[in-house]
Short mmCIF file of C-alpha atoms in Angstrom, two decimals:
data_model
loop_
_atom_site.label_atom_id
_atom_site.label_comp_id
_atom_site.label_asym_id
_atom_site.label_seq_id
_atom_site.Cartn_x
_atom_site.Cartn_y
_atom_site.Cartn_z
CA UNK A 1 -36.90 23.81 -69.25
CA UNK A 2 -37.65 20.12 -69.01
CA UNK A 3 -34.71 19.35 -71.35
CA UNK A 4 -32.43 21.48 -69.16
CA UNK A 5 -33.15 19.46 -66.02
CA UNK A 6 -32.84 16.20 -67.96
CA UNK A 7 -29.43 17.21 -69.28
CA UNK A 8 -28.37 18.39 -65.83
CA UNK A 9 -29.39 15.06 -64.30
CA UNK A 10 -27.48 13.10 -66.95
CA UNK A 11 -24.40 15.30 -66.44
CA UNK A 12 -24.46 14.81 -62.66
CA UNK A 13 -24.91 11.06 -63.08
CA UNK A 14 -21.89 10.82 -65.39
CA UNK A 15 -19.85 13.02 -63.04
CA UNK A 16 -20.65 10.80 -60.01
CA UNK A 17 -19.78 7.67 -62.04
CA UNK A 18 -16.42 9.19 -63.09
CA UNK A 19 -15.55 10.10 -59.50
CA UNK A 20 -16.48 6.58 -58.37
CA UNK A 21 -14.18 5.00 -60.96
CA UNK A 22 -11.28 7.19 -59.87
CA UNK A 23 -11.74 6.37 -56.19
CA UNK A 24 -12.48 2.67 -56.50
CA UNK A 25 -10.10 1.92 -59.40
CA UNK A 26 -7.17 4.28 -58.88
CA UNK A 27 -4.58 4.62 -61.64
CA UNK A 28 -1.36 2.76 -60.86
CA UNK A 29 1.55 5.17 -60.86
CA UNK A 30 4.59 4.28 -62.93
CA UNK A 31 8.30 4.72 -62.28
CA UNK A 32 8.24 8.45 -63.11
CA UNK A 33 5.50 9.16 -60.54
CA UNK A 34 6.25 6.70 -57.72
CA UNK A 35 10.01 6.41 -58.13
CA UNK A 36 11.79 3.07 -58.17
CA UNK A 37 14.59 1.02 -59.67
CA UNK A 38 15.52 0.87 -63.36
CA UNK A 39 17.93 -1.84 -64.53
CA UNK A 40 19.17 -2.70 -68.02
CA UNK A 41 20.69 -6.17 -68.16
CA UNK A 42 21.97 -8.64 -70.72
CA UNK A 43 21.95 -12.44 -70.48
CA UNK A 44 25.44 -13.92 -70.89
CA UNK A 45 24.86 -15.81 -74.14
CA UNK A 46 28.44 -17.10 -74.36
CA UNK A 47 28.01 -18.76 -70.96
CA UNK A 48 24.64 -20.19 -72.06
CA UNK A 49 26.32 -21.66 -75.15
CA UNK A 50 29.11 -23.13 -73.06
CA UNK A 51 26.54 -24.73 -70.73
CA UNK A 52 24.70 -26.17 -73.72
CA UNK A 53 27.92 -27.73 -75.01
CA UNK A 54 28.61 -29.17 -71.57
CA UNK A 55 25.13 -30.65 -71.42
CA UNK A 56 25.44 -32.23 -74.87
CA UNK A 57 29.01 -33.52 -74.52
CA UNK A 58 28.09 -36.47 -72.28
CA UNK A 59 25.25 -37.53 -74.60
CA UNK A 60 27.68 -37.32 -77.52
CA UNK A 61 30.33 -39.37 -75.71
CA UNK A 62 27.84 -42.10 -74.80
CA UNK A 63 26.42 -42.26 -78.32
CA UNK A 64 29.86 -42.48 -79.94
CA UNK A 65 30.82 -45.35 -77.66
CA UNK A 66 27.49 -47.02 -78.36
CA UNK A 67 28.13 -46.74 -82.12
CA UNK A 68 31.64 -48.17 -81.53
CA UNK A 69 33.46 -45.09 -82.73
CA UNK A 70 36.98 -45.30 -81.19
CA UNK A 71 36.98 -42.14 -79.03
CA UNK A 72 39.78 -41.12 -76.71
CA UNK A 73 37.99 -38.19 -75.06
CA UNK A 74 35.22 -35.59 -75.51
CA UNK A 75 36.02 -32.08 -74.26
CA UNK A 76 33.60 -29.17 -74.23
CA UNK A 77 34.50 -25.47 -74.37
CA UNK A 78 33.26 -22.09 -75.53
CA UNK A 79 34.02 -22.84 -79.19
CA UNK A 80 32.31 -26.23 -79.28
CA UNK A 81 32.96 -29.87 -78.47
CA UNK A 82 36.37 -31.35 -79.31
CA UNK A 83 36.27 -35.09 -80.02
CA UNK A 84 39.68 -36.81 -79.78
CA UNK A 85 39.72 -39.94 -81.94
CA UNK A 86 41.97 -42.96 -81.65
CA UNK A 87 41.77 -43.36 -85.43
CA UNK A 88 40.26 -41.56 -88.39
CA UNK A 89 36.72 -42.89 -87.95
CA UNK A 90 33.64 -41.90 -89.93
CA UNK A 91 32.21 -39.66 -87.25
CA UNK A 92 30.11 -37.69 -89.77
CA UNK A 93 27.57 -40.50 -90.03
CA UNK A 94 26.93 -40.53 -86.27
CA UNK A 95 26.62 -36.74 -86.18
CA UNK A 96 24.15 -36.60 -89.09
CA UNK A 97 22.06 -39.41 -87.62
CA UNK A 98 21.92 -38.54 -83.92
CA UNK A 99 23.08 -34.90 -83.60
CA UNK A 100 21.75 -32.95 -86.62
CA UNK A 101 22.13 -29.68 -84.67
CA UNK A 102 25.92 -29.99 -84.98
CA UNK A 103 28.31 -29.32 -87.82
CA UNK A 104 32.02 -30.06 -88.10
CA UNK A 105 33.71 -26.71 -87.60
CA UNK A 106 37.31 -27.91 -87.73
CA UNK A 107 39.12 -31.15 -88.47
CA UNK A 108 42.69 -31.88 -87.44
CA UNK A 109 44.97 -34.83 -86.96
CA UNK A 110 43.30 -37.09 -84.44
CA UNK A 111 40.40 -34.77 -83.59
CA UNK A 112 37.31 -32.95 -84.87
CA UNK A 113 35.73 -29.81 -83.43
CA UNK A 114 31.93 -29.82 -83.45
CA UNK A 115 29.81 -26.70 -83.05
CA UNK A 116 26.12 -25.88 -83.17
CA UNK A 117 24.84 -24.61 -86.50
CA UNK A 118 24.22 -20.89 -86.85
CA UNK A 119 20.43 -21.26 -86.81
CA UNK A 120 20.69 -23.36 -83.64
CA UNK A 121 22.76 -20.66 -81.94
CA UNK A 122 20.17 -18.04 -82.95
CA UNK A 123 17.38 -20.22 -81.53
CA UNK A 124 19.37 -20.66 -78.31
CA UNK A 125 19.79 -16.87 -78.06
CA UNK A 126 16.07 -16.24 -78.53
CA UNK A 127 15.14 -18.95 -76.05
CA UNK A 128 17.61 -17.68 -73.45
CA UNK A 129 16.27 -14.12 -73.58
CA UNK A 130 12.62 -15.28 -73.47
CA UNK A 131 13.27 -17.63 -70.55
CA UNK A 132 15.18 -14.88 -68.71
CA UNK A 133 12.17 -12.54 -69.02
CA UNK A 134 9.78 -15.25 -67.84
CA UNK A 135 11.89 -16.13 -64.77
CA UNK A 136 12.41 -12.47 -63.87
CA UNK A 137 8.66 -11.87 -64.05
CA UNK A 138 8.02 -14.71 -61.60
CA UNK A 139 10.70 -13.48 -59.19
CA UNK A 140 9.44 -9.90 -59.25
CA UNK A 141 5.88 -11.08 -58.63
CA UNK A 142 7.22 -12.74 -55.46
CA UNK A 143 8.60 -9.34 -54.37
CA UNK A 144 5.09 -7.85 -54.58
CA UNK A 145 5.99 -5.02 -56.97
CA UNK A 146 2.87 -3.54 -58.60
CA UNK A 147 2.92 -3.27 -62.41
CA UNK A 148 6.63 -3.84 -63.09
CA UNK A 149 7.98 -3.30 -66.61
CA UNK A 150 10.00 -6.23 -67.99
CA UNK A 151 10.61 -5.91 -71.70
CA UNK A 152 13.09 -6.93 -74.37
CA UNK A 153 15.30 -4.14 -75.69
CA UNK A 154 17.11 -4.69 -78.96
CA UNK A 155 18.25 -8.21 -79.77
CA UNK A 156 19.38 -9.55 -76.41
CA UNK A 157 18.88 -6.96 -73.66
CA UNK A 158 16.17 -6.74 -71.01
CA UNK A 159 14.84 -3.58 -69.31
CA UNK A 160 13.43 -4.00 -65.79
CA UNK A 161 11.58 -1.15 -64.06
CA UNK A 162 10.26 -1.65 -60.53
CA UNK A 163 7.97 1.20 -59.36
CA UNK A 164 7.92 1.76 -55.60
CA UNK A 165 11.05 -0.33 -54.88
CA UNK A 166 14.02 1.90 -53.98
CA UNK A 167 16.45 -0.75 -52.66
CA UNK A 168 18.79 -1.28 -55.64
CA UNK A 169 20.99 -3.86 -53.90
CA UNK A 170 18.02 -6.08 -53.01
CA UNK A 171 16.60 -5.79 -56.52
CA UNK A 172 19.94 -6.81 -58.06
CA UNK A 173 20.34 -9.68 -55.62
CA UNK A 174 16.96 -11.18 -56.52
CA UNK A 175 17.14 -10.42 -60.24
CA UNK A 176 20.74 -11.39 -60.90
CA UNK A 177 21.06 -14.61 -58.93
CA UNK A 178 21.26 -17.56 -61.31
CA UNK A 179 20.02 -19.97 -58.60
CA UNK A 180 20.99 -23.17 -60.39
CA UNK A 181 20.39 -25.79 -57.69
CA UNK A 182 21.85 -29.29 -58.10
CA UNK A 183 22.24 -32.18 -55.68
CA UNK A 184 25.25 -34.32 -56.65
CA UNK A 185 26.95 -37.34 -55.10
CA UNK A 186 30.43 -36.64 -53.71
CA UNK A 187 33.32 -38.85 -54.82
CA UNK A 188 36.05 -37.24 -52.72
CA UNK A 189 37.09 -34.07 -50.90
CA UNK A 190 40.60 -32.60 -50.92
CA UNK A 191 42.94 -30.11 -52.53
CA UNK A 192 42.30 -28.86 -56.05
CA UNK A 193 45.67 -30.14 -57.32
CA UNK A 194 45.14 -33.72 -56.09
CA UNK A 195 41.54 -33.98 -57.26
CA UNK A 196 42.27 -32.58 -60.75
CA UNK A 197 44.34 -35.70 -61.48
CA UNK A 198 41.22 -37.85 -61.04
CA UNK A 199 38.91 -35.94 -63.34
CA UNK A 200 37.00 -37.95 -65.96
CA UNK A 201 34.17 -37.03 -68.37
CA UNK A 202 31.69 -38.21 -65.71
CA UNK A 203 33.14 -36.13 -62.86
CA UNK A 204 33.63 -32.44 -62.14
CA UNK A 205 35.50 -30.37 -59.57
CA UNK A 206 33.59 -27.75 -57.55
CA UNK A 207 34.67 -25.30 -54.81
CA UNK A 208 32.93 -24.69 -51.52
CA UNK A 209 30.97 -21.50 -50.96
CA UNK A 210 33.96 -19.76 -49.37
CA UNK A 211 36.49 -21.34 -51.81
CA UNK A 212 38.40 -23.05 -48.99
CA UNK A 213 37.56 -26.63 -49.96
CA UNK A 214 37.20 -28.63 -53.17
CA UNK A 215 34.78 -31.44 -53.99
CA UNK A 216 35.04 -34.09 -56.69
CA UNK A 217 31.42 -34.87 -57.59
CA UNK A 218 29.49 -36.84 -60.18
CA UNK A 219 28.63 -34.57 -63.10
CA UNK A 220 25.08 -35.89 -63.42
CA UNK A 221 22.85 -34.41 -60.71
CA UNK A 222 20.54 -36.61 -58.64
CA UNK A 223 17.96 -33.79 -58.74
CA UNK A 224 17.96 -30.14 -59.84
CA UNK A 225 15.98 -27.01 -59.03
CA UNK A 226 13.57 -27.91 -61.83
CA UNK A 227 12.39 -30.85 -59.68
CA UNK A 228 11.21 -28.65 -56.80
CA UNK A 229 7.53 -28.22 -55.99
CA UNK A 230 8.16 -25.31 -53.63
CA UNK A 231 10.78 -23.74 -51.36
CA UNK A 232 10.43 -21.68 -48.18
CA UNK A 233 12.49 -20.29 -45.30
CA UNK A 234 12.96 -22.44 -42.22
CA UNK A 235 15.50 -23.08 -39.45
CA UNK A 236 18.22 -25.70 -39.16
CA UNK A 237 18.84 -27.83 -36.06
CA UNK A 238 20.76 -24.95 -34.45
CA UNK A 239 18.01 -22.38 -35.06
CA UNK A 240 19.84 -20.66 -37.92
CA UNK A 241 18.04 -19.52 -41.12
CA UNK A 242 17.78 -22.21 -43.79
CA UNK A 243 15.71 -23.03 -46.87
CA UNK A 244 13.50 -26.10 -46.95
CA UNK A 245 12.15 -27.55 -50.17
CA UNK A 246 9.59 -30.07 -51.35
CA UNK A 247 9.93 -32.25 -54.44
CA UNK A 248 7.34 -33.20 -57.02
CA UNK A 249 5.80 -36.65 -56.57
CA UNK A 250 7.65 -38.15 -59.53
CA UNK A 251 11.02 -36.78 -58.42
CA UNK A 252 10.46 -37.81 -54.79
CA UNK A 253 10.33 -41.45 -55.84
CA UNK A 254 13.53 -41.14 -57.89
CA UNK A 255 15.28 -39.25 -55.08
CA UNK A 256 14.22 -41.87 -52.53
CA UNK A 257 15.73 -44.67 -54.64
CA UNK A 258 18.97 -42.74 -55.20
CA UNK A 259 19.47 -41.88 -51.52
CA UNK A 260 18.66 -45.43 -50.41
CA UNK A 261 21.36 -46.81 -52.72
CA UNK A 262 23.95 -44.31 -51.47
CA UNK A 263 23.51 -44.36 -47.68
CA UNK A 264 26.83 -43.39 -46.11
CA UNK A 265 27.93 -41.16 -49.02
CA UNK A 266 28.01 -37.37 -48.95
CA UNK A 267 25.48 -35.49 -51.08
CA UNK A 268 26.67 -32.07 -52.23
CA UNK A 269 24.08 -29.29 -52.32
CA UNK A 270 25.36 -27.17 -55.20
CA UNK A 271 24.11 -23.64 -55.89
CA UNK A 272 25.49 -21.84 -58.95
CA UNK A 273 28.40 -24.30 -59.21
CA UNK A 274 29.48 -23.86 -55.58
CA UNK A 275 28.98 -26.43 -52.82
CA UNK A 276 26.86 -24.91 -50.05
CA UNK A 277 27.03 -28.01 -47.86
CA UNK A 278 27.65 -31.74 -48.24
CA UNK A 279 25.75 -33.73 -45.59
CA UNK A 280 26.14 -37.51 -45.37
CA UNK A 281 23.07 -39.53 -46.38
CA UNK A 282 21.92 -41.33 -43.18
CA UNK A 283 18.67 -42.81 -44.47
CA UNK A 284 16.26 -42.79 -47.41
CA UNK A 285 15.10 -39.26 -48.29
CA UNK A 286 11.94 -38.79 -50.33
CA UNK A 287 9.91 -35.64 -50.81
CA UNK A 288 11.58 -33.05 -48.55
CA UNK A 289 15.02 -31.61 -47.91
CA UNK A 290 16.80 -28.61 -46.45
CA UNK A 291 19.58 -26.30 -47.63
CA UNK A 292 21.84 -25.00 -44.87
CA UNK A 293 24.93 -22.86 -45.20
CA UNK A 294 25.11 -20.14 -42.55
CA UNK A 295 22.64 -17.87 -44.35
CA UNK A 296 21.33 -14.60 -42.98
CA UNK A 297 17.53 -14.33 -42.80
CA UNK A 298 17.45 -12.02 -45.85
CA UNK A 299 19.67 -14.41 -47.84
CA UNK A 300 17.40 -17.34 -46.97
CA UNK A 301 14.29 -15.38 -48.03
CA UNK A 302 15.86 -14.33 -51.33
CA UNK A 303 17.06 -17.88 -52.04
CA UNK A 304 13.58 -19.26 -51.39
CA UNK A 305 12.11 -16.68 -53.80
CA UNK A 306 14.48 -17.48 -56.65
CA UNK A 307 14.12 -21.24 -56.15
CA UNK A 308 10.33 -20.98 -56.33
CA UNK A 309 10.56 -18.85 -59.47
CA UNK A 310 13.14 -21.11 -61.12
CA UNK A 311 16.75 -20.74 -62.22
CA UNK A 312 17.87 -18.26 -64.84
CA UNK A 313 19.09 -20.02 -67.99
CA UNK A 314 22.41 -18.17 -67.75
CA UNK A 315 24.23 -15.45 -65.85
CA UNK A 316 23.18 -11.84 -66.46
CA UNK A 317 25.37 -8.74 -66.80
CA UNK A 318 24.10 -5.43 -65.40
CA UNK A 319 24.73 -2.78 -68.07
CA UNK A 320 22.92 0.15 -66.48
CA UNK A 321 21.21 0.71 -63.15
CA UNK A 322 19.63 3.68 -61.41
CA UNK A 323 17.30 4.63 -58.57
CA UNK A 324 14.72 7.22 -59.60
CA UNK A 325 13.25 9.26 -56.76
CA UNK A 326 9.53 10.14 -56.76
CA UNK A 327 10.18 13.89 -56.35
CA UNK A 328 9.82 14.62 -60.08
CA UNK A 329 6.53 12.75 -60.23
CA UNK A 330 5.28 14.40 -57.03
CA UNK A 331 6.02 17.85 -58.47
CA UNK A 332 4.18 16.94 -61.68
CA UNK A 333 1.14 15.72 -59.72
CA UNK A 334 1.05 18.88 -57.57
CA UNK A 335 1.36 21.13 -60.62
CA UNK A 336 -1.39 19.17 -62.37
CA UNK A 337 -3.75 19.57 -59.39
CA UNK A 338 -3.04 23.32 -59.18
CA UNK A 339 -3.60 23.74 -62.91
CA UNK A 340 -6.86 21.75 -62.72
CA UNK A 341 -8.22 23.81 -59.80
CA UNK A 342 -7.22 27.10 -61.42
CA UNK A 343 -8.78 26.06 -64.74
CA UNK A 344 -12.03 25.04 -63.02
CA UNK A 345 -12.27 28.36 -61.12
CA UNK A 346 -11.58 30.44 -64.26
CA UNK A 347 -14.15 28.45 -66.27
CA UNK A 348 -16.76 28.86 -63.51
CA UNK A 349 -16.16 32.64 -63.36
CA UNK A 350 -16.40 32.90 -67.13
CA UNK A 351 -19.73 31.02 -67.23
CA UNK A 352 -21.21 33.08 -64.39
CA UNK A 353 -20.03 36.34 -65.97
CA UNK A 354 -21.40 35.43 -69.41
CA UNK A 355 -24.64 33.61 -68.55
CA UNK A 356 -25.46 35.02 -65.11
CA UNK A 357 -28.01 32.73 -63.38
CA UNK A 358 -27.86 30.13 -66.17
CA UNK A 359 -24.07 30.04 -65.77
CA UNK A 360 -24.45 29.13 -62.10
#
C-alpha cells in the first residue's frame, strides 16, 4: 500500500510539472497551424556577377595605367571586362600578378575580354546566396515574426516562411528591396542624351526616382549603406515622413572631410541606382544625415528596416508566393483536442470497469 501512494505521488508530481511546462513554455506554432506567408525566391546571380565586374573594372583600369599598359578604355558587361588596347601589349603579366581571379576569355584585334575563373564564379554564387539569407534573417527579425523559416533550397534558391504574417505585399516589399544606398557627388543634371556624351570610366548616369530627370554623378560613392550605424524614421522640415541615419565614427570623419571640400555641390542620395534627392551641401556634415523623397509613413518605416539590416548583395526574383490561412491548422488542433478528451474518457471508463475502486 505504501508503494502505491509513493507511485501515485510521483505520478502527480510529474503530471503537474508537465502541465507547468506547457503553460509557461508554450509550443510555437508553425506556418501550418498559425497561417502565414510562404515565398520561394532566387537571387539574381547574373546581376551579382555584372556588379562584381563593374566594381573590379575601375581597379583594373587604374592598375593598367599604373603599369603603363597603353589602354584606350575598360568596359564592363555581363560577359566580363573588355579592355581596349592602343597596341598589342603584354597584358597577361599584369593580370597574373594583380588579378589572379581573372582569365582571358577572348582575344581580338585591339582588345581582350577578361572574365572571372569558373571557381571564382562558383564562390561568388555561394557567397551571394549565403549573404542573401543572412540579410533576410536580419530584416525579418525587425518585423517581429516569431520563428521564421529561412533556408536554402537546391543550389541557389531560398525558401522564406513567415508564420502569423498574412500581408504578402508588405512581406515582399521588405524582403525584395535591394536597398543599396550610396551618396555620390553630382557633376551635372540634364537630359539623358546630352549627359551620355560626357560619360567617362569615372562617371555614371542615373535617373531620378520618377524617371523624369537624369544625373551625371561620380561613380565612386562618398559613403554607402555599409557605413551606417543605424537608421530610423523621422520628419523632414515640412513634417513629411523621412529616414534619418547615423554614421560610424570612422566614416563620419571621412564624410566630414568630403563634404567640407565640396560645399556648394549637389550630393545625390542614391537608392538602388535611382536618385531619391540631390540636396546642395551647405556646410560640413559629419555623423548624421537624412533621406527625403516624398515617402509615405509605411515606405519610410520599411526603408529604415532594410537600411538597418543591410543591403541585399543582388536583386531577387520571386518564383513562388502564397498566403496560407490558419483554418487547416485550427481544424487539426480542434480535432486533436477532441480525440485527446475522448481517449481520456474511454481509458478512464475502461480502468474503472476493470479495476473498480483501484481503477478510480
